[in-house]
Structures are given as C-alpha cells and as structure tokens.
C-alpha positions as CSV (number, residue, x, y, z in Angstrom):
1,X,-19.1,9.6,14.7
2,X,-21.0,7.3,12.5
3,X,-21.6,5.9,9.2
4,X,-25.4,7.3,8.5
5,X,-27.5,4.3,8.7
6,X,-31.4,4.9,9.2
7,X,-33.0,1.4,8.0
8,X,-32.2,-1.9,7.7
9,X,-31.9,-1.8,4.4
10,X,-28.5,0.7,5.0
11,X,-27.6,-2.0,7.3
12,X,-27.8,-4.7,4.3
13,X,-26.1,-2.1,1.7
14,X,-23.1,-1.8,4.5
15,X,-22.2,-5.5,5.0
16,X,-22.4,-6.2,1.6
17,X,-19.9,-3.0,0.8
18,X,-17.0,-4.5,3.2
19,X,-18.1,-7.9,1.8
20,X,-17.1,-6.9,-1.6
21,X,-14.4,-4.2,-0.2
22,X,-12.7,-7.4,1.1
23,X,-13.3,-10.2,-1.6
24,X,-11.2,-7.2,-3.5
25,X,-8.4,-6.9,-1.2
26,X,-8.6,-11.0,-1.3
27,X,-8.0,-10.8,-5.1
28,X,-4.9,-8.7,-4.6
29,X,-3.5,-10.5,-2.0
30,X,-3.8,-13.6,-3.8
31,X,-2.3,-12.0,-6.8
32,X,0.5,-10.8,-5.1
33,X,1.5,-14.2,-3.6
34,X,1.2,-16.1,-7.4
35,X,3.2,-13.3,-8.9
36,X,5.8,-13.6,-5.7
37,X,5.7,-17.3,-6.2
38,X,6.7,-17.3,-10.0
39,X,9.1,-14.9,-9.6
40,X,11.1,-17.0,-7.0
41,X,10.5,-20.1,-9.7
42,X,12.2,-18.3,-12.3
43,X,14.6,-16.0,-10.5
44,X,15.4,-17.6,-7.4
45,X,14.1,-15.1,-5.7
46,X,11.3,-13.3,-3.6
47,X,10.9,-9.7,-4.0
48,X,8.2,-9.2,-1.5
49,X,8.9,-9.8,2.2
50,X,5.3,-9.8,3.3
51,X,1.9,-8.3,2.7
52,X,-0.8,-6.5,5.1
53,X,-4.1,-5.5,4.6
54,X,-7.0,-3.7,6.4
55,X,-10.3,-2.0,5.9
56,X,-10.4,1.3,6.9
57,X,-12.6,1.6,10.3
58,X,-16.1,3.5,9.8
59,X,-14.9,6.5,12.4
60,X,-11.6,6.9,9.7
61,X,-14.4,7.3,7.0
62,X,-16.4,9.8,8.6
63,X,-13.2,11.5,9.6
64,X,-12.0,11.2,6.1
65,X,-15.6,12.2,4.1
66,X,-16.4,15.6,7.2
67,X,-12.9,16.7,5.9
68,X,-13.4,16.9,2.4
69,X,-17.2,18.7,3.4
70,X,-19.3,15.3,2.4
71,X,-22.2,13.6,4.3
72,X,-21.3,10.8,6.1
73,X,-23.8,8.6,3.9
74,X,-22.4,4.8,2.4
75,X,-22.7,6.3,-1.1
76,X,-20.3,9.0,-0.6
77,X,-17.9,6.7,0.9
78,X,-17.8,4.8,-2.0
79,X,-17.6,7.3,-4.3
80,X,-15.4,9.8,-2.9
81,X,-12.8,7.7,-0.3
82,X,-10.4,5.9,-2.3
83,X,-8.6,3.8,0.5
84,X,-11.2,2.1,1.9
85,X,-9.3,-0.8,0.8
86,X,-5.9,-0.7,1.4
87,X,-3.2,-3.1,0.8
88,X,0.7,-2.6,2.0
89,X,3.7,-4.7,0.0
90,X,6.4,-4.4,2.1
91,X,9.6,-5.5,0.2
92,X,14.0,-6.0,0.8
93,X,14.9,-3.5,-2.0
94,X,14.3,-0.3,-3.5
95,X,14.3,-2.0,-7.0
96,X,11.9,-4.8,-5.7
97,X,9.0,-1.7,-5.5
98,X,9.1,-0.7,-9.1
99,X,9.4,-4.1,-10.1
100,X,6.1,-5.3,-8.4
101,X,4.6,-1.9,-9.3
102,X,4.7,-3.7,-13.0
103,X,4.0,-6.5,-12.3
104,X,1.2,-5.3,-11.2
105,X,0.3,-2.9,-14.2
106,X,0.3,-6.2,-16.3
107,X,-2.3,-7.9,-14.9
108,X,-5.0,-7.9,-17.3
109,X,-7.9,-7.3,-14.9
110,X,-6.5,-4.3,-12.8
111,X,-7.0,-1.1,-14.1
112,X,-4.4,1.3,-13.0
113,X,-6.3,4.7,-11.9
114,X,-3.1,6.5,-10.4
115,X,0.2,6.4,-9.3
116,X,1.8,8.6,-6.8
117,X,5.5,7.6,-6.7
118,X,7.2,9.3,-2.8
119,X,10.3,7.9,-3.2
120,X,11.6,10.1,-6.3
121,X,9.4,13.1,-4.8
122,X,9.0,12.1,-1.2
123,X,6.6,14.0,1.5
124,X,8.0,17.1,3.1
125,X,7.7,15.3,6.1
126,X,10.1,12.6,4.6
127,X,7.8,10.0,4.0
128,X,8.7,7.4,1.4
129,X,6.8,5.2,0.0
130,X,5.0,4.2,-3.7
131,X,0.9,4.5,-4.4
132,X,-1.3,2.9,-6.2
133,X,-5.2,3.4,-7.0
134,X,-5.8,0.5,-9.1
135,X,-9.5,-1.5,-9.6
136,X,-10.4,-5.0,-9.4
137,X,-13.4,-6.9,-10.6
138,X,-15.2,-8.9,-7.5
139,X,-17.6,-11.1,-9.0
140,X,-20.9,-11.6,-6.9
141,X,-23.9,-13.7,-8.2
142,X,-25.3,-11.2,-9.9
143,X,-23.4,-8.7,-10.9
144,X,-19.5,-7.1,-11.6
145,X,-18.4,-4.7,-8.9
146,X,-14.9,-2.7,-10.3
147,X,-13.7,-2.3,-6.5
148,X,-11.1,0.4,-5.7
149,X,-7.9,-0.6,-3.4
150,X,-5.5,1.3,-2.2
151,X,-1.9,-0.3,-2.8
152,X,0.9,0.5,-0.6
153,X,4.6,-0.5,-1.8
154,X,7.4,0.3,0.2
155,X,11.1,-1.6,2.0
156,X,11.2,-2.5,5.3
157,X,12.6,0.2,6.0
158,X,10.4,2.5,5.1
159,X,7.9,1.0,6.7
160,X,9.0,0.6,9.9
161,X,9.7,5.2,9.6
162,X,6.1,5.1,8.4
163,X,4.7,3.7,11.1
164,X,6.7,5.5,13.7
165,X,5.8,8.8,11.8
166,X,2.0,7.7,12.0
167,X,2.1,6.9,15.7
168,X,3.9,10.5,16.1
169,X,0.9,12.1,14.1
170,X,-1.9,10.6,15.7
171,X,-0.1,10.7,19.4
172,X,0.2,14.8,18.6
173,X,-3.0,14.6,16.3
174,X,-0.7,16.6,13.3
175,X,0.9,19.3,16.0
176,X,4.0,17.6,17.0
177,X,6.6,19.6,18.1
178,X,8.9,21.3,15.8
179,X,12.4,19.3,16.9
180,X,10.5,16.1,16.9
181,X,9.4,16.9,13.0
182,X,13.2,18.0,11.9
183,X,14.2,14.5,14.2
184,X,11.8,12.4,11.6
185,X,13.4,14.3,8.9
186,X,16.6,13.6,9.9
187,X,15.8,9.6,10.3
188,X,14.2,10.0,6.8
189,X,18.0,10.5,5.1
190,X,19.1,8.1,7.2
191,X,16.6,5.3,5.9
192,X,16.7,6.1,2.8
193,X,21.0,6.3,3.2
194,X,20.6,2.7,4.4
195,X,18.1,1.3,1.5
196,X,20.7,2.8,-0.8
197,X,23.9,1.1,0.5
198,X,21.5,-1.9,1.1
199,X,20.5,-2.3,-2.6
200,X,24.1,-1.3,-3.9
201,X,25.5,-4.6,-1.3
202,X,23.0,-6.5,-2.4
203,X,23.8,-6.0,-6.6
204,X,27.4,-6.4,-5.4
205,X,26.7,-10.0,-3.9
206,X,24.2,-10.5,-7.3
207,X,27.3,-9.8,-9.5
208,X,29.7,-12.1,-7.3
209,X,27.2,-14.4,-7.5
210,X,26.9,-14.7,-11.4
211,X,30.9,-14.7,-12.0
212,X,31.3,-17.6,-9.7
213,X,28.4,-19.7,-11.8
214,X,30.4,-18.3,-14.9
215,X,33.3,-19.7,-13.3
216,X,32.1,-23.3,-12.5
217,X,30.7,-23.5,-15.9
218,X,33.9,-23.5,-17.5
C-alpha cells in the first residue's frame, strides 16, 4: 500500500510535505526545550523528562485515509490525517502534563485546534494520556504553511503502559484475547495508583523542602 504518486511533480509535492511536516515538529521541539529550560531557571526544576518525535510512515497513512473511506492521494492526507506529525512529552508528574499543556496554549504562534484530555476520561481500554492538535507556522521562502502536529503528553508511566498496550494491539492486530485485555486494564489502575502516590511523595518532599528554607532563613 502506497501513497498515490503518478509524476514527478507528486514526487516533488511529497518531499516538500515531510520537509515542512518536520521543520514543524522542529519548532515544537525546540519550544519545548526553551520553555523546559526557563522553567528549571526559575523553579529549580524540569517538568519534562524527555521528548520523541516521529513522522507517521506512508503505509500508517494509507492505513489511516482507506479507513476513514479516502483516496490514498497527498492532498487528502493533509487535509484529513491529523497526526502526521506527532510529538510525545513524556514527563515525572501528573501535574507536570497540565502544566506544559499551558505552557503550551500561551505561545503566541500555536493555535490550539483541540484537546482531548484521557487522564480525567481515560480509554475503555485504560489508556491515559493528554492530546493536543495544535498548528504551527513553518516559514519557507515563499510562503506560511500553518502545519498541524499531533502532541502527546503523558508520565513515564504512562508511557511505558502505552507502549506495551500498542505492541499488544498490533501483535493481535486489535483481537487480543479477552484475559490479556482485562490484564491491561488491571495494570491501567495500577499505573495510575502509582502516578498518584508518586505526585502526592513528591508535594510531600516539595513542602519539607520549603519549611526547611523557612527555617534557615530565620
């Protein structure tokens, strides 16, 4: 399955759409690290652990655009798949997501198109995690592109269920068995159990933290 491409001239159009798909995950990226850097400047501390990005692979696309009943032509992928360009923020604390999620919402020249928010109304399937659609400006030489990405923000813990749940789904491709479904469940709770107590013993040593510099300023 592939990407319709009949001249060269489709051949031009599709290098120059990952070109610009990836100068817009570039932007984010770099925005992510600025906005991780000055929060550890002025709060002693980094709310994002790391960040990963990827352009989804042409057969995805088709996949993707023969699902929703679309040809498999470059314009439809641009105009109907949203997550070409996808970008994950993986972070320590449950907090730490909603706090990026506005830092990101402030930056001038991101428009915010959705937000689906899994973690207070998680996935039957007991996926967690926070969704963005936003768009970025990539300026070329001639022209302003408003690029859609796809951003991803979610605790390590989270992400490490995600990507055992996405292994599962395409190992089974979506027919796993029943038990091994309710087991997933089941190690849903328990993540999200653990990035409770984690967040609560982490505002506990935060709150020690402040009394003893409260203390030694006295």
């Amino acid at each position: 399955m592939e990407l319709r491409v009949e001249r060269d001239s489709d051949v031009d159009n599709w290098k120059e759409v990952i070109l610009i798909y990836n100068s817009a995950l570039k932007q984010i990226s770099t925005k992510l690290e600025i906005l991780n850097d000055e929060f550890q400047h002025v709060h002693r501390y980094n709310p994002i652990e790391h960040i990963k990005s990827r352009i989804k692979t042409s057969e995805s696309i088709v996949k993707k655009l023969k699902k929703n009943g679309y040809e498999s032509t470059i314009e439809n992928m641009v105009k109907y798949i949203n997550d070409i360009a996808g970008i994950r923020v993986i972070c320590s604390f449950t907090s730490d997501i909603y706090e990026i999620a506005d830092m990101i919402s402030h930056q001038s020249d991101i428009k915010i198109i959705s937000v689906k928010d899994y973690i207070t109304a998680p996935k039957l399937s007991g996926y967690k995690s926070y969704h963005m659609l936003v768009t970025v400006p990539v300026y070329l030489s001639d022209r302003i592109v408003d690029t859609k990405v796809e951003i991803q923000i979610r605790t390590v813990a989270m992400d490490f269920w995600a990507s055992l749940e996405h292994k599962i789904h395409y190992k089974f491709e979506g027919n796993a068995p029943v038990y091994i479904k309710d087991e997933l469940i089941e190690c849903a709770k328990m993540v999200s159990d653990l990035d409770a107590k984690m967040l609560l013993l982490n505002e506990k040593v935060q709150s020690l933290s402040q009394e003893n510099n409260c203390n030694e300023q006295l």
